[in-house]
Short mmCIF file of C-alpha atoms in Angstrom, two decimals:
data_model
loop_
_atom_site.label_atom_id
_atom_site.label_comp_id
_atom_site.label_asym_id
_atom_site.label_seq_id
_atom_site.Cartn_x
_atom_site.Cartn_y
_atom_site.Cartn_z
CA ILE A 10 0.15 0.17 0.24
CA THR A 11 1.34 3.09 -0.66
CA TYR A 12 0.23 6.61 0.83
CA VAL A 13 0.48 9.86 -0.79
CA LYS A 14 -0.24 13.03 0.90
CA ALA A 15 -0.64 16.31 -0.13
CA LEU A 16 0.53 19.95 1.68
CA ASP A 17 -0.19 22.99 0.48
CA SER A 18 2.63 25.05 1.25
CA ALA A 19 1.45 27.98 -0.78
CA SER A 20 -1.25 29.01 2.66
CA LYS A 21 2.31 29.14 5.15
CA LEU A 22 4.87 31.36 5.37
CA ASN A 23 8.15 30.15 3.93
CA ILE A 24 10.70 30.70 7.08
CA ASN A 25 13.60 29.56 4.52
CA ASP A 26 12.97 32.51 2.27
CA THR A 27 15.48 35.11 1.91
CA PHE A 28 13.94 38.30 -0.10
CA SER A 29 13.57 40.76 2.78
CA THR A 30 14.99 39.08 6.48
CA THR A 31 13.56 42.26 8.36
CA THR A 32 10.04 41.84 6.37
CA LEU A 33 9.90 38.13 7.28
CA ALA A 34 10.88 38.76 11.06
CA THR A 35 8.65 41.70 11.10
CA ILE A 36 5.61 39.16 9.85
CA LEU A 37 6.96 36.12 12.33
CA ASP A 38 6.05 38.50 14.80
CA HIS A 39 2.73 39.71 14.03
CA LEU A 40 1.82 36.03 13.88
CA PHE A 41 3.21 35.25 17.10
CA TYR A 42 1.16 38.10 18.32
CA GLU A 43 -1.96 37.31 16.57
CA LEU A 44 -1.46 33.53 17.83
CA ASN A 45 -0.75 34.19 21.23
CA VAL A 46 2.55 32.78 21.29
CA SER A 47 4.61 35.96 21.11
CA GLY A 48 4.29 36.17 24.72
CA GLU A 49 4.10 39.87 24.61
CA ASN A 50 0.27 39.96 24.54
CA THR A 51 -0.10 38.97 28.27
CA ASP A 52 1.18 40.74 31.02
CA ALA A 53 4.86 40.43 31.88
CA SER A 54 4.38 38.84 34.66
CA ALA A 55 1.32 37.17 34.19
CA PRO A 56 2.79 33.30 32.01
CA ASN A 57 1.54 32.71 28.23
CA PRO A 58 -1.73 30.79 28.03
CA VAL A 59 -0.66 28.61 25.33
CA ASP A 60 2.62 27.36 27.16
CA ASN A 61 2.78 28.95 30.94
CA THR A 62 5.78 30.58 30.02
CA THR A 63 6.64 34.39 30.80
CA SER A 64 9.73 33.93 27.89
CA GLN A 65 9.18 36.51 24.68
CA LEU A 66 9.36 34.68 21.64
CA THR A 67 9.94 37.06 18.06
CA GLY A 68 10.83 36.62 14.87
CA ALA A 69 14.51 38.00 14.92
CA GLN A 70 14.88 35.07 16.97
CA VAL A 71 14.53 32.41 14.41
CA LEU A 72 15.87 34.12 11.84
CA ALA A 73 19.18 34.12 14.31
CA TYR A 74 18.80 30.68 14.11
CA ARG A 75 18.32 30.41 10.97
CA ALA A 76 21.70 32.28 9.99
CA THR A 77 23.37 29.26 12.46
CA LEU A 78 22.09 26.31 10.08
CA THR A 79 23.86 24.79 7.68
CA ASP A 80 23.16 26.72 3.99
CA GLN A 81 21.61 29.24 6.75
CA ARG A 82 17.92 27.05 5.94
CA PHE A 83 16.37 25.23 7.87
CA ALA A 84 16.15 21.27 7.10
CA THR A 85 12.63 20.74 8.76
CA LEU A 86 10.03 22.27 10.56
CA ARG A 87 11.00 20.56 13.25
CA GLN A 88 14.66 22.21 13.77
CA LEU A 89 12.48 25.32 15.47
CA THR A 90 11.85 23.53 18.67
CA ARG A 91 16.07 23.66 19.23
CA ILE A 92 15.59 27.88 19.73
CA ALA A 93 15.22 28.26 23.29
CA GLN A 94 11.86 30.08 23.30
CA MET A 95 10.42 27.92 21.08
CA THR A 96 8.48 25.60 23.62
CA GLU A 97 6.62 22.40 22.24
CA ARG A 98 3.38 24.10 22.46
CA ARG A 99 4.21 26.59 20.28
CA TYR A 100 5.79 24.82 17.97
CA ASP A 101 2.40 22.65 17.74
CA VAL A 102 0.73 26.27 17.25
CA LEU A 103 2.67 27.49 14.56
CA LYS A 104 3.69 24.78 12.53
CA HIS A 105 -0.18 24.50 10.73
CA TYR A 106 1.21 28.23 10.14
CA LEU A 107 4.96 28.29 8.83
CA THR A 108 7.04 25.82 6.08
CA ILE A 109 10.01 25.41 4.24
CA TYR A 110 8.85 23.99 1.65
CA SER A 111 6.74 26.26 -1.05
CA TYR A 112 8.26 26.95 -4.43
CA PRO A 113 10.19 30.30 -4.30
CA HIS A 114 9.89 32.12 -7.02
CA PRO A 115 13.05 33.71 -9.00
CA PRO A 116 13.94 37.70 -8.70
CA ASP A 117 12.67 38.72 -11.71
CA SER A 118 8.89 37.38 -10.82
CA VAL A 119 9.13 39.50 -7.38
CA GLN A 120 7.28 42.22 -8.15
CA SER A 121 3.66 42.74 -6.98
CA PHE A 122 1.62 45.68 -7.80
CA VAL A 123 -0.86 46.92 -5.38
CA PRO A 124 -3.37 49.85 -5.69
CA GLY A 125 -2.50 52.73 -4.09
CA VAL A 126 0.85 51.37 -2.23
CA THR A 127 4.30 52.84 -3.22
CA LEU A 128 7.37 51.63 -2.62
CA PRO A 129 10.02 54.24 -1.27
CA ASP A 130 11.99 54.11 -5.46
CA GLY A 131 8.12 55.42 -6.12
CA SER A 132 7.17 51.66 -8.28
CA GLY A 133 3.91 50.14 -7.62
CA GLY A 134 3.80 47.49 -5.43
CA LEU A 135 4.40 46.10 -1.30
CA SER A 136 6.53 48.61 0.58
CA TYR A 137 9.44 46.26 1.94
CA SER A 138 10.76 47.74 4.75
CA ASP A 139 14.21 47.31 3.61
CA ASN A 140 16.29 46.45 0.52
CA SER A 141 18.54 43.23 1.89
CA GLY A 142 16.73 40.94 -0.41
CA ILE A 143 16.65 42.47 -3.40
CA GLY A 144 18.48 39.49 -5.86
CA ASN A 145 16.75 37.11 -3.55
CA THR A 146 13.86 34.85 -4.09
CA ARG A 147 10.22 34.81 -2.22
CA SER A 148 8.04 32.00 -1.75
CA PRO A 149 4.47 33.74 -2.43
CA ILE A 150 1.29 32.96 -0.07
CA ASN A 151 -2.15 31.57 -1.34
CA THR A 152 -4.43 34.33 0.07
CA ASN A 153 -7.61 32.19 -1.25
CA THR A 154 -5.71 29.01 1.25
CA ALA A 155 -4.41 31.14 3.85
CA PRO A 156 -5.69 31.38 7.57
CA TYR A 157 -7.09 34.19 9.05
CA GLU A 158 -4.19 34.53 11.27
CA LEU A 159 -1.68 34.62 8.82
CA LEU A 160 -3.24 37.03 6.23
CA VAL A 161 -3.36 39.65 8.91
CA ALA A 162 0.20 39.32 10.15
CA ILE A 163 1.78 39.48 6.56
CA PHE A 164 -0.96 42.85 6.00
CA ARG A 165 -0.04 44.43 9.67
CA SER A 166 3.53 44.15 8.03
CA VAL A 167 2.64 46.19 4.70
CA ARG A 168 4.34 49.96 4.66
CA VAL A 169 1.78 52.20 3.34
CA PRO A 170 2.46 56.10 2.90
CA ASP A 171 1.52 58.25 5.19
CA GLY A 172 0.97 61.51 3.65
CA GLY A 173 4.24 62.98 4.77
CA GLY A 174 6.48 61.51 2.42
CA GLY A 175 7.17 58.50 4.22
CA PHE A 176 5.63 55.20 5.03
CA SER A 177 4.14 53.34 7.79
CA PRO A 178 2.53 50.20 8.91
CA LEU A 179 -1.09 49.47 8.17
CA SER A 180 -2.95 50.09 11.24
CA ALA A 181 -3.97 46.88 13.04
CA ASP A 182 -8.20 47.71 12.30
CA LYS A 183 -7.80 48.33 8.16
CA ALA A 184 -5.48 44.79 8.34
#
């Protein structure tokens, strides 16, 4: 008997993406907050309801650990549990929103245009907070199948014109 398991990796956030590490860290921070696993959306002295710990989990910690890995990539999602702040219960929540398997698009296909949103260079599209990802690949997320919490985390990471010539994050109520 042969078993085949189909996974919709396009509905998850690829933690091996290298397009913009600052943006990925920000999206992870927003996702951890939305899922109540960050440790920051509870009283600092109160334990997190997901895993009864007061330690804070951040996207920067995930990316710092990734930088220590061979080829600076996660080989398995389970490697996340080696991060000091990643408890087993946090991992059990997050594994449904993260992937290492989605298809990476080459640099010439990464320009995503969104009406009303402007990049710092004046072109239309999603505004990434840095240029560290230029020339790297990204794995787009299928907004038709992605979970609500992930979509909110992504949209809270988008930067929009603030009217004064700069860019500011999208407010939580508009995400």
